[in-house]
Amino acid sequence: MSTYFISDLHLDEKRPDITRAFFDFLHGRAAGAEALYILGDFFEAWVGDDDDAPLAREVIGELSRYSGSGVELYLMHGNRDFLLGTDFAQRAGATLLQDPTTLSLGNERVLLMHGDSLCTLDKEYMAFRRQARDPKWQQELLAKSLQERRAIAAQIRMASKSMNSRKAEDIMDVTQDEVERVMLEHNVLRLIHGHTHRPARHALTINGEPAERIVLGDWDKNAWCLKADKDSLELIHWPVG
Ligand code: MN
């Protein structure tokens, strides 16, 4: 049985083709899997588990059927959907994962991350990340009405778009020193993350040993997943729609 890793679907009511591709993935390629790991930015935005929008309801329904079929479902926060909470997880039949999380995969330990914390050169974003992960800030935000939260989410997205268009390419990517630091800290030779939208498999050396950083792809024109079987890892993509 295979284990699958996906991230950065950015599910959004404006992109029904991606939602459809995700549901097709659950019913097709990923049906009967051992486990599915969603490593953040599953939603383009998440304003709280009380969100009653049709997309939220529909996705929860599909995830619940999927996990109900016997697949272990795991969910990590990204920088867009950091407000996904225990209520969502419970209804979807998913387990929320800390970022980072180590996992035994076959014979090895791998490290799972969303990847935003690796982009340490982006000081502006790192400051926002600290704020967004602060439980008190989250509580204050969740105390606002759904309508207010939707407006705030739209503002944050616009601000981030204009910020990112001014940023150099390299500060939007991971910092190699930080990658090596977390891999050493967690004593792993393989790291799987998303966030940067630069799907690839990068060879590196950790403690004199060959190691690998696998970057999952964002779902846009193509859908992406990492498929893990007993002795193989395969980064796969296929056209959306
Ligand atoms: Mn992200």
Coordinates of N, CA and C and ligand atoms in Angstrom, one line a residue:
M1 N 0.8 -1.2 0.0 CA 0.0 0.0 0.0 C 0.9 1.2 0.0
S2 N 0.4 2.3 -0.7 CA 1.2 3.5 -0.8 C 0.8 4.5 0.2
T3 N 1.7 5.4 0.5 CA 1.5 6.6 1.3 C 1.7 7.8 0.3
Y4 N 0.8 8.8 0.4 CA 0.9 9.9 -0.4 C 1.1 11.2 0.4
F5 N 1.9 12.1 -0.3 CA 2.1 13.4 0.3 C 1.7 14.5 -0.7
I6 N 0.9 15.4 -0.3 CA 0.5 16.6 -1.1 C 0.6 17.8 -0.3
S7 N 0.6 19.0 -1.0 CA 0.5 20.3 -0.3 C 0.1 21.3 -1.3
D8 N -0.1 22.5 -0.8 CA -0.3 23.7 -1.7 C -1.4 23.5 -2.8
L9 N -2.5 22.9 -2.4 CA -3.6 22.8 -3.4 C -4.3 24.2 -3.5
H10 N -4.2 25.0 -2.4 CA -4.8 26.3 -2.4 C -6.3 26.2 -2.8
L11 N -7.0 25.3 -2.3 CA -8.5 25.1 -2.6 C -9.2 26.4 -2.4
D12 N -10.0 26.8 -3.4 CA -10.6 28.1 -3.5 C -11.9 28.0 -4.3
E13 N -12.9 28.7 -3.9 CA -14.1 28.6 -4.7 C -13.9 29.1 -6.2
K14 N -12.9 29.9 -6.4 CA -12.6 30.4 -7.7 C -11.9 29.4 -8.6
R15 N -11.5 28.3 -8.0 CA -10.8 27.2 -8.8 C -11.5 25.9 -8.6
P16 N -12.8 25.7 -9.1 CA -13.5 24.5 -9.0 C -12.7 23.3 -9.7
D17 N -11.9 23.7 -10.7 CA -11.1 22.6 -11.4 C -10.1 21.9 -10.5
I18 N -9.6 22.7 -9.5 CA -8.6 22.1 -8.6 C -9.3 21.2 -7.5
T19 N -10.5 21.7 -7.1 CA -11.3 21.0 -6.1 C -11.7 19.6 -6.8
R20 N -12.1 19.7 -8.0 CA -12.5 18.5 -8.8 C -11.3 17.5 -8.9
A21 N -10.1 18.1 -9.2 CA -8.9 17.3 -9.4 C -8.6 16.6 -8.1
F22 N -8.8 17.3 -7.0 CA -8.5 16.7 -5.7 C -9.4 15.6 -5.3
F23 N -10.7 15.8 -5.6 CA -11.7 14.7 -5.3 C -11.4 13.5 -6.2
D24 N -11.0 13.8 -7.5 CA -10.7 12.7 -8.4 C -9.5 11.9 -7.9
F25 N -8.5 12.7 -7.3 CA -7.3 12.1 -6.7 C -7.7 11.1 -5.6
L26 N -8.6 11.6 -4.7 CA -9.1 10.7 -3.6 C -9.8 9.5 -4.1
H27 N -10.6 9.6 -5.1 CA -11.3 8.5 -5.7 C -10.5 7.6 -6.6
G28 N -9.4 8.1 -7.1 CA -8.6 7.4 -8.1 C -7.3 6.9 -7.5
R29 N -6.2 7.6 -7.9 CA -4.9 7.3 -7.5 C -4.7 7.0 -6.0
A30 N -5.3 7.8 -5.1 CA -5.1 7.7 -3.7 C -6.1 6.8 -3.0
A31 N -7.1 6.3 -3.7 CA -8.1 5.4 -3.1 C -7.3 4.2 -2.5
G32 N -7.7 3.8 -1.4 CA -7.1 2.6 -0.8 C -5.7 2.7 -0.3
A33 N -5.2 4.0 -0.2 CA -3.9 4.2 0.3 C -3.8 3.9 1.7
E34 N -2.5 3.8 2.2 CA -2.3 3.5 3.6 C -2.5 4.8 4.4
A35 N -1.9 5.9 3.8 CA -2.1 7.2 4.5 C -1.9 8.3 3.5
L36 N -2.6 9.5 3.8 CA -2.4 10.7 3.0 C -2.0 11.8 3.9
Y37 N -0.9 12.4 3.6 CA -0.4 13.6 4.3 C -0.6 14.9 3.5
I38 N -1.3 15.8 4.1 CA -1.5 17.1 3.4 C -0.7 18.1 4.2
L39 N 0.4 18.6 3.5 CA 1.4 19.4 4.2 C 1.2 20.9 4.1
G40 N 0.0 21.3 4.3 CA -0.2 22.8 4.4 C -0.6 23.5 3.1
D41 N -1.2 24.6 3.3 CA -1.8 25.4 2.2 C -2.8 24.5 1.4
F42 N -3.5 23.7 2.1 CA -4.6 22.9 1.5 C -5.7 23.9 1.0
F43 N -6.0 24.9 1.8 CA -6.9 25.9 1.4 C -6.2 27.2 1.1
E44 N -6.7 27.9 0.1 CA -6.2 29.3 -0.2 C -6.3 30.2 1.0
A45 N -7.4 30.0 1.8 CA -7.5 30.8 3.0 C -8.5 30.0 3.9
W46 N -8.3 30.1 5.2 CA -9.2 29.4 6.1 C -9.5 30.4 7.2
V47 N -10.7 30.8 7.4 CA -11.1 31.9 8.3 C -11.6 31.3 9.7
G48 N -11.7 30.0 9.8 CA -12.1 29.4 11.0 C -13.0 28.2 10.8
D49 N -13.0 27.3 11.7 CA -13.8 26.0 11.5 C -15.3 26.2 11.4
D50 N -15.7 27.4 11.8 CA -17.2 27.7 11.7 C -17.6 28.2 10.3
D51 N -16.6 28.2 9.4 CA -16.9 28.7 8.0 C -17.9 27.8 7.4
D52 N -19.0 28.4 7.0 CA -20.2 27.6 6.5 C -20.2 27.7 4.9
A53 N -19.2 28.2 4.3 CA -19.2 28.3 2.8 C -19.3 26.9 2.2
P54 N -19.9 26.8 1.0 CA -20.2 25.5 0.4 C -18.9 24.7 0.2
L55 N -17.8 25.4 -0.2 CA -16.5 24.7 -0.4 C -16.0 23.9 0.8
A56 N -16.1 24.6 2.0 CA -15.7 24.0 3.2 C -16.5 22.7 3.5
R57 N -17.8 22.9 3.4 CA -18.7 21.7 3.7 C -18.4 20.5 2.7
E58 N -18.2 20.9 1.4 CA -18.0 19.8 0.4 C -16.7 19.1 0.7
V59 N -15.6 19.9 1.0 CA -14.3 19.3 1.2 C -14.3 18.4 2.5
I60 N -15.0 18.9 3.5 CA -15.1 18.1 4.8 C -15.8 16.8 4.5
G61 N -16.9 16.9 3.7 CA -17.6 15.6 3.4 C -16.8 14.6 2.6
E62 N -16.0 15.1 1.6 CA -15.1 14.2 0.9 C -14.0 13.6 1.7
L63 N -13.4 14.4 2.6 CA -12.3 14.0 3.4 C -12.9 12.9 4.4
S64 N -14.1 13.2 5.0 CA -14.7 12.3 5.9 C -15.0 10.9 5.3
R65 N -15.5 10.9 4.1 CA -15.7 9.6 3.4 C -14.4 8.9 3.2
Y66 N -13.4 9.7 2.8 CA -12.1 9.2 2.5 C -11.4 8.5 3.7
S67 N -11.4 9.3 4.8 CA -10.8 8.7 6.0 C -11.6 7.6 6.5
G68 N -12.9 7.7 6.3 CA -13.9 6.6 6.8 C -13.6 5.3 6.0
S69 N -13.0 5.4 4.8 CA -12.7 4.2 4.0 C -11.5 3.4 4.6
G70 N -10.9 4.0 5.6 CA -9.8 3.3 6.3 C -8.4 3.9 6.0
V71 N -8.3 5.0 5.3 CA -7.0 5.7 5.0 C -6.7 6.6 6.2
E72 N -5.5 6.6 6.7 CA -5.1 7.5 7.7 C -4.9 8.9 7.0
L73 N -5.4 9.9 7.6 CA -5.4 11.2 7.0 C -4.7 12.2 8.0
Y74 N -3.7 12.9 7.5 CA -2.9 13.8 8.4 C -2.9 15.2 7.7
L75 N -2.9 16.2 8.5 CA -3.0 17.6 8.0 C -2.0 18.5 8.8
M76 N -1.2 19.2 8.1 CA -0.3 20.2 8.7 C -0.7 21.6 8.2
H77 N -0.6 22.6 9.1 CA -0.9 23.9 8.7 C 0.1 24.5 7.7
G78 N -0.4 25.3 6.8 CA 0.4 26.2 6.0 C 0.3 27.6 6.4
N79 N 0.9 28.5 5.6 CA 0.8 29.9 5.9 C -0.6 30.5 5.5
R80 N -1.4 29.8 4.8 CA -2.7 30.3 4.4 C -3.8 29.7 5.3
D81 N -3.6 28.5 5.8 CA -4.7 27.9 6.5 C -4.3 27.5 7.9
F82 N -3.5 28.5 8.5 CA -3.0 28.2 9.9 C -4.2 28.2 10.9
L83 N -5.4 28.6 10.5 CA -6.5 28.6 11.5 C -7.3 27.3 11.4
L84 N -6.9 26.4 10.6 CA -7.6 25.1 10.6 C -7.4 24.5 12.0
G85 N -8.6 24.1 12.5 CA -8.5 23.7 13.9 C -9.0 22.3 14.2
T86 N -9.2 21.9 15.5 CA -9.5 20.6 15.9 C -10.9 20.2 15.4
D87 N -11.8 21.2 15.3 CA -13.2 20.9 14.9 C -13.2 20.4 13.4
F88 N -12.4 21.1 12.6 CA -12.3 20.7 11.2 C -11.7 19.3 11.1
A89 N -10.6 19.1 11.8 CA -9.9 17.8 11.8 C -10.8 16.7 12.2
Q90 N -11.6 16.9 13.2 CA -12.5 15.9 13.7 C -13.5 15.5 12.7
R91 N -14.1 16.6 12.1 CA -15.2 16.3 11.1 C -14.6 15.6 9.9
A92 N -13.4 15.9 9.5 CA -12.7 15.4 8.3 C -12.1 14.0 8.6
G93 N -12.0 13.6 9.9 CA -11.4 12.4 10.3 C -9.9 12.4 10.1
A94 N -9.3 13.6 10.3 CA -7.9 13.9 10.1 C -7.2 14.1 11.4
T95 N -5.9 13.9 11.5 CA -5.1 14.2 12.6 C -4.3 15.4 12.2
L96 N -4.3 16.4 13.1 CA -3.4 17.6 12.9 C -2.0 17.3 13.3
L97 N -1.1 17.7 12.4 CA 0.4 17.5 12.7 C 1.0 18.8 13.1
Q98 N 2.0 18.7 14.0 CA 2.9 19.8 14.3 C 3.8 20.0 13.1
D99 N 4.3 21.2 12.9 CA 5.3 21.5 11.9 C 6.6 21.9 12.7
P100 N 7.7 21.1 12.6 CA 7.8 19.9 11.8 C 7.4 18.7 12.6
T101 N 7.2 17.6 11.8 CA 6.9 16.3 12.4 C 7.9 15.2 11.8
T102 N 8.4 14.3 12.6 CA 9.2 13.2 12.0 C 8.3 12.0 11.9
L103 N 8.6 11.2 10.9 CA 7.7 10.1 10.5 C 8.6 8.9 10.1
S104 N 8.2 7.8 10.5 CA 8.9 6.6 10.1 C 8.3 6.1 8.8
L105 N 9.1 6.1 7.7 CA 8.6 5.8 6.4 C 9.5 4.7 5.9
G106 N 8.9 3.5 5.8 CA 9.7 2.3 5.4 C 10.8 2.1 6.5
N107 N 12.1 2.1 6.1 CA 13.1 1.9 7.0 C 13.8 3.2 7.5
E108 N 13.2 4.3 7.1 CA 13.9 5.6 7.5 C 13.0 6.5 8.2
R109 N 13.7 7.5 8.9 CA 12.9 8.6 9.5 C 13.0 9.8 8.5
V110 N 11.8 10.3 8.2 CA 11.8 11.5 7.4 C 11.2 12.7 8.2
L111 N 11.5 13.9 7.7 CA 11.0 15.1 8.4 C 10.0 15.7 7.5
L112 N 8.8 16.0 8.0 CA 7.8 16.7 7.2 C 7.6 18.1 7.7
M113 N 7.5 19.1 6.8 CA 7.3 20.5 7.1 C 6.4 21.1 6.1
H114 N 5.8 22.2 6.4 CA 5.2 23.0 5.3 C 6.2 23.6 4.5
G115 N 7.2 24.3 5.1 CA 8.4 24.8 4.4 C 8.5 26.3 4.6
D116 N 7.5 27.0 5.0 CA 7.6 28.5 5.2 C 8.6 28.9 6.2
S117 N 8.8 28.1 7.2 CA 9.7 28.4 8.3 C 11.2 28.3 7.8
L118 N 11.4 27.7 6.6 CA 12.7 27.5 6.0 C 13.2 28.7 5.2
C119 N 12.2 29.6 5.0 CA 12.5 30.8 4.2 C 13.0 31.9 5.0
T120 N 14.1 31.7 5.7 CA 14.5 32.7 6.8 C 15.0 34.0 6.3
L121 N 15.3 34.1 5.0 CA 15.8 35.4 4.5 C 14.6 36.4 4.4
D122 N 13.4 35.9 4.4 CA 12.2 36.8 4.2 C 11.8 37.2 5.6
K123 N 12.5 38.3 6.1 CA 12.3 38.7 7.5 C 10.8 39.2 7.7
E124 N 10.3 39.9 6.7 CA 9.0 40.4 6.8 C 8.0 39.3 7.0
Y125 N 8.1 38.2 6.2 CA 7.2 37.1 6.4 C 7.4 36.4 7.7
M126 N 8.7 36.2 8.1 CA 9.0 35.5 9.4 C 8.3 36.2 10.5
A127 N 8.3 37.6 10.5 CA 7.6 38.3 11.5 C 6.1 38.1 11.5
F128 N 5.5 38.0 10.3 CA 4.1 37.7 10.2 C 3.8 36.3 10.7
R129 N 4.7 35.4 10.4 CA 4.5 34.0 10.8 C 4.5 33.9 12.3
R130 N 5.4 34.6 13.0 CA 5.4 34.5 14.5 C 4.0 35.0 15.0
Q131 N 3.5 36.1 14.4 CA 2.2 36.7 14.9 C 1.1 35.7 14.6
A132 N 1.1 35.1 13.4 CA 0.0 34.3 13.0 C -0.1 33.0 13.8
R133 N 1.1 32.5 14.3 CA 1.1 31.3 15.1 C 0.9 31.5 16.6
D134 N 0.7 32.8 17.0 CA 0.5 33.1 18.4 C -0.9 32.8 18.8
P135 N -1.1 31.9 19.7 CA -2.5 31.5 20.1 C -3.4 32.7 20.5
K136 N -2.8 33.7 21.2 CA -3.6 34.8 21.6 C -4.1 35.6 20.4
W137 N -3.2 35.8 19.5 CA -3.6 36.5 18.2 C -4.7 35.8 17.5
Q138 N -4.5 34.4 17.4 CA -5.5 33.6 16.7 C -6.9 33.7 17.4
Q139 N -6.8 33.6 18.8 CA -8.1 33.7 19.5 C -8.8 35.0 19.3
E140 N -8.0 36.1 19.3 CA -8.7 37.4 19.0 C -9.3 37.5 17.6
L141 N -8.6 36.9 16.7 CA -9.1 36.9 15.3 C -10.4 36.0 15.2
L142 N -10.3 34.8 15.9 CA -11.5 33.9 15.8 C -12.7 34.5 16.5
A143 N -12.5 35.5 17.4 CA -13.6 36.1 18.1 C -14.4 37.0 17.2
K144 N -13.8 37.4 16.1 CA -14.5 38.3 15.2 C -15.5 37.6 14.4
S145 N -16.5 38.3 13.8 CA -17.5 37.6 13.0 C -16.9 37.0 11.7
L146 N -17.6 36.0 11.2 CA -17.1 35.4 9.9 C -16.9 36.4 8.9
Q147 N -17.8 37.4 8.8 CA -17.7 38.4 7.7 C -16.4 39.2 7.9
E148 N -16.1 39.6 9.1 CA -14.9 40.4 9.4 C -13.7 39.6 9.1
R149 N -13.7 38.3 9.5 CA -12.5 37.5 9.2 C -12.3 37.3 7.7
R150 N -13.4 37.1 7.0 CA -13.2 37.0 5.5 C -12.6 38.3 4.9
A151 N -13.0 39.4 5.4 CA -12.4 40.7 5.0 C -10.9 40.8 5.3
I152 N -10.6 40.3 6.5 CA -9.2 40.4 7.0 C -8.4 39.4 6.1
A153 N -8.9 38.2 5.9 CA -8.2 37.2 5.1 C -7.9 37.8 3.7
A154 N -8.9 38.5 3.1 CA -8.7 39.1 1.8 C -7.6 40.1 1.8
Q155 N -7.6 40.9 2.9 CA -6.6 42.0 3.1 C -5.2 41.4 3.1
I156 N -5.1 40.3 4.0 CA -3.7 39.7 4.2 C -3.2 39.2 2.8
R157 N -4.2 38.5 2.1 CA -3.8 38.0 0.8 C -3.3 39.1 -0.2
M158 N -4.0 40.2 -0.2 CA -3.6 41.3 -1.1 C -2.3 41.8 -0.7
A159 N -2.1 42.0 0.6 CA -0.8 42.6 1.1 C 0.3 41.6 0.8
S160 N 0.1 40.3 0.9 CA 1.1 39.4 0.7 C 1.5 39.3 -0.8
K161 N 0.5 39.5 -1.7 CA 0.7 39.5 -3.1 C 1.6 40.7 -3.5
S162 N 1.3 41.9 -3.0 CA 2.0 43.0 -3.4 C 3.4 43.0 -2.7
M163 N 3.5 42.4 -1.5 CA 4.8 42.3 -0.9 C 5.7 41.3 -1.7
N164 N 5.1 40.2 -2.1 CA 5.9 39.2 -2.8 C 6.3 39.6 -4.2
S165 N 5.5 40.4 -4.8 CA 5.9 40.9 -6.2 C 7.2 41.8 -6.1
R166 N 7.4 42.3 -4.9 CA 8.6 43.2 -4.8 C 9.9 42.4 -4.3
K167 N 9.7 41.1 -3.9 CA 10.8 40.4 -3.3 C 11.6 39.7 -4.4
A168 N 12.9 39.6 -4.1 CA 13.8 38.9 -4.9 C 13.5 37.4 -4.9
E169 N 13.7 36.7 -6.0 CA 13.4 35.3 -6.1 C 14.0 34.5 -5.0
D170 N 15.3 34.8 -4.6 CA 16.0 33.9 -3.7 C 15.5 34.0 -2.3
I171 N 14.9 35.1 -1.9 CA 14.4 35.2 -0.5 C 13.1 34.5 -0.4
M172 N 12.4 34.2 -1.5 CA 11.2 33.4 -1.4 C 11.5 31.9 -1.4
D173 N 12.7 31.5 -1.5 CA 13.0 30.1 -1.5 C 13.6 29.8 -0.1
V174 N 13.8 28.5 0.2 CA 14.4 28.1 1.4 C 15.8 28.5 1.6
T175 N 16.3 28.7 2.8 CA 17.7 29.0 3.1 C 18.4 27.6 3.3
Q176 N 19.5 27.4 2.6 CA 20.2 26.1 2.7 C 20.7 25.8 4.1
D177 N 21.2 26.9 4.8 CA 21.7 26.7 6.2 C 20.6 26.2 7.1
E178 N 19.4 26.8 6.9 CA 18.2 26.4 7.8 C 17.8 25.0 7.5
V179 N 17.8 24.6 6.2 CA 17.5 23.2 5.8 C 18.4 22.2 6.5
E180 N 19.7 22.5 6.4 CA 20.7 21.6 7.1 C 20.5 21.6 8.6
R181 N 20.2 22.8 9.1 CA 20.1 22.9 10.6 C 18.9 22.0 11.1
V182 N 17.8 22.1 10.5 CA 16.6 21.4 11.0 C 16.8 19.9 10.7
M183 N 17.5 19.5 9.6 CA 17.7 18.1 9.3 C 18.6 17.5 10.3
L184 N 19.7 18.3 10.7 CA 20.6 17.8 11.8 C 19.9 17.7 13.1
E185 N 19.1 18.7 13.4 CA 18.4 18.8 14.7 C 17.5 17.6 14.9
H186 N 16.9 17.2 13.8 CA 15.9 16.1 13.9 C 16.5 14.7 13.4
N187 N 17.8 14.8 13.1 CA 18.6 13.6 12.8 C 17.9 12.8 11.7
V188 N 17.6 13.5 10.5 CA 17.1 12.8 9.4 C 17.9 13.1 8.1
L189 N 17.8 12.2 7.2 CA 18.5 12.4 5.9 C 17.5 12.6 4.8
R190 N 16.2 12.8 5.1 CA 15.3 13.2 4.1 C 14.2 14.1 4.7
L191 N 14.0 15.2 3.9 CA 13.0 16.2 4.3 C 12.0 16.3 3.2
I192 N 10.7 16.4 3.5 CA 9.6 16.6 2.6 C 8.9 17.8 2.9
H193 N 8.8 18.8 2.0 CA 8.0 20.0 2.3 C 7.4 20.6 1.1
G194 N 6.6 21.5 1.3 CA 5.9 22.3 0.1 C 6.3 23.7 0.2
H195 N 5.3 24.6 0.0 CA 5.3 26.0 0.2 C 5.9 26.8 -0.9
T196 N 7.1 26.4 -1.4 CA 7.8 27.3 -2.4 C 7.3 27.2 -3.8
H197 N 6.5 26.2 -4.1 CA 6.0 26.0 -5.4 C 7.1 25.7 -6.4
R198 N 8.1 25.0 -5.9 CA 9.3 24.7 -6.8 C 9.5 23.2 -6.7
P199 N 8.6 22.4 -7.2 CA 8.7 20.9 -7.0 C 10.0 20.4 -7.6
A200 N 10.7 19.6 -6.8 CA 12.0 19.1 -7.2 C 12.5 18.1 -6.1
R201 N 13.5 17.4 -6.5 CA 14.2 16.5 -5.5 C 15.7 17.0 -5.5
H202 N 16.1 17.5 -4.4 CA 17.5 18.1 -4.2 C 18.4 17.1 -3.4
A203 N 19.5 16.8 -4.0 CA 20.5 16.0 -3.2 C 21.3 17.0 -2.4
L204 N 21.6 16.6 -1.2 CA 22.5 17.3 -0.3 C 23.3 16.4 0.6
T205 N 24.2 17.0 1.4 CA 25.0 16.1 2.3 C 24.7 16.6 3.7
I206 N 24.4 15.7 4.6 CA 24.1 16.0 6.0 C 25.1 15.1 6.8
N207 N 26.0 15.7 7.6 CA 26.9 15.0 8.4 C 27.7 14.0 7.5
G208 N 28.1 14.4 6.3 CA 28.9 13.6 5.4 C 28.1 12.5 4.8
E209 N 26.8 12.4 5.0 CA 26.0 11.4 4.4 C 25.1 11.9 3.3
P210 N 24.8 11.1 2.2 CA 23.9 11.6 1.2 C 22.5 11.8 1.7
A211 N 21.9 12.9 1.5 CA 20.6 13.2 2.0 C 19.7 13.8 0.9
E212 N 18.5 14.0 1.1 CA 17.6 14.5 0.1 C 16.5 15.5 0.7
R213 N 16.2 16.5 -0.1 CA 15.1 17.4 0.2 C 14.1 17.3 -1.0
I214 N 12.9 16.9 -0.6 CA 11.9 16.7 -1.7 C 10.9 17.9 -1.5
V215 N 10.7 18.6 -2.6 CA 9.7 19.7 -2.6 C 8.5 19.3 -3.4
L216 N 7.4 19.3 -2.7 CA 6.1 19.0 -3.3 C 5.7 20.2 -4.2
G217 N 4.8 19.9 -5.2 CA 4.4 21.0 -6.1 C 3.0 21.5 -5.7
D218 N 2.8 22.8 -6.1 CA 1.5 23.4 -5.9 C 0.6 22.9 -7.0
W219 N -0.7 22.9 -6.7 CA -1.7 22.5 -7.7 C -2.2 23.7 -8.5
D220 N -1.9 23.7 -9.8 CA -2.4 24.8 -10.6 C -2.7 24.3 -12.0
K221 N -1.8 24.3 -12.9 CA -2.0 23.7 -14.2 C -1.9 22.2 -14.0
N222 N -0.9 21.8 -13.1 CA -0.7 20.4 -12.8 C -1.0 20.1 -11.4
A223 N -1.4 18.9 -11.1 CA -1.5 18.4 -9.7 C -0.2 17.6 -9.4
W224 N 0.2 17.6 -8.1 CA 1.4 16.9 -7.8 C 1.2 16.1 -6.5
C225 N 1.9 15.0 -6.5 CA 2.0 14.2 -5.2 C 3.3 13.5 -5.1
L226 N 3.7 13.2 -3.9 CA 4.8 12.2 -3.7 C 4.2 10.9 -3.3
K227 N 4.6 9.9 -4.0 CA 4.1 8.5 -3.7 C 5.2 7.7 -3.1
A228 N 4.9 7.2 -1.9 CA 5.9 6.4 -1.2 C 5.4 5.0 -1.1
D229 N 6.2 4.1 -1.6 CA 6.0 2.6 -1.5 C 7.1 2.1 -0.7
K230 N 7.1 0.8 -0.5 CA 8.0 0.1 0.4 C 9.5 0.6 0.1
D231 N 9.9 0.5 -1.1 CA 11.3 0.8 -1.4 C 11.4 2.0 -2.5
S232 N 10.4 2.7 -2.6 CA 10.5 3.8 -3.7 C 9.8 5.1 -3.3
L233 N 10.3 6.1 -3.8 CA 9.6 7.4 -3.6 C 9.6 8.0 -5.0
E234 N 8.4 8.5 -5.4 CA 8.2 9.0 -6.7 C 7.4 10.4 -6.7
L235 N 8.0 11.4 -7.2 CA 7.3 12.7 -7.3 C 6.6 12.7 -8.7
I236 N 5.2 12.8 -8.6 CA 4.4 12.6 -9.8 C 3.6 13.9 -10.0
H237 N 3.4 14.2 -11.3 CA 2.4 15.2 -11.6 C 1.6 14.8 -12.8
W238 N 0.4 15.4 -12.9 CA -0.5 15.2 -14.0 C -1.4 16.4 -14.2
P239 N -1.9 16.6 -15.4 CA -2.6 17.9 -15.7 C -3.9 17.9 -14.9
V240 N -4.3 19.1 -14.4 CA -5.5 19.4 -13.8 C -6.6 19.6 -14.8
G241 N -7.7 18.9 -14.7 CA -8.8 19.1 -15.6 C -8.6 18.5 -17.0
Ligands
MN1 MN 2.7 28.1 1.8

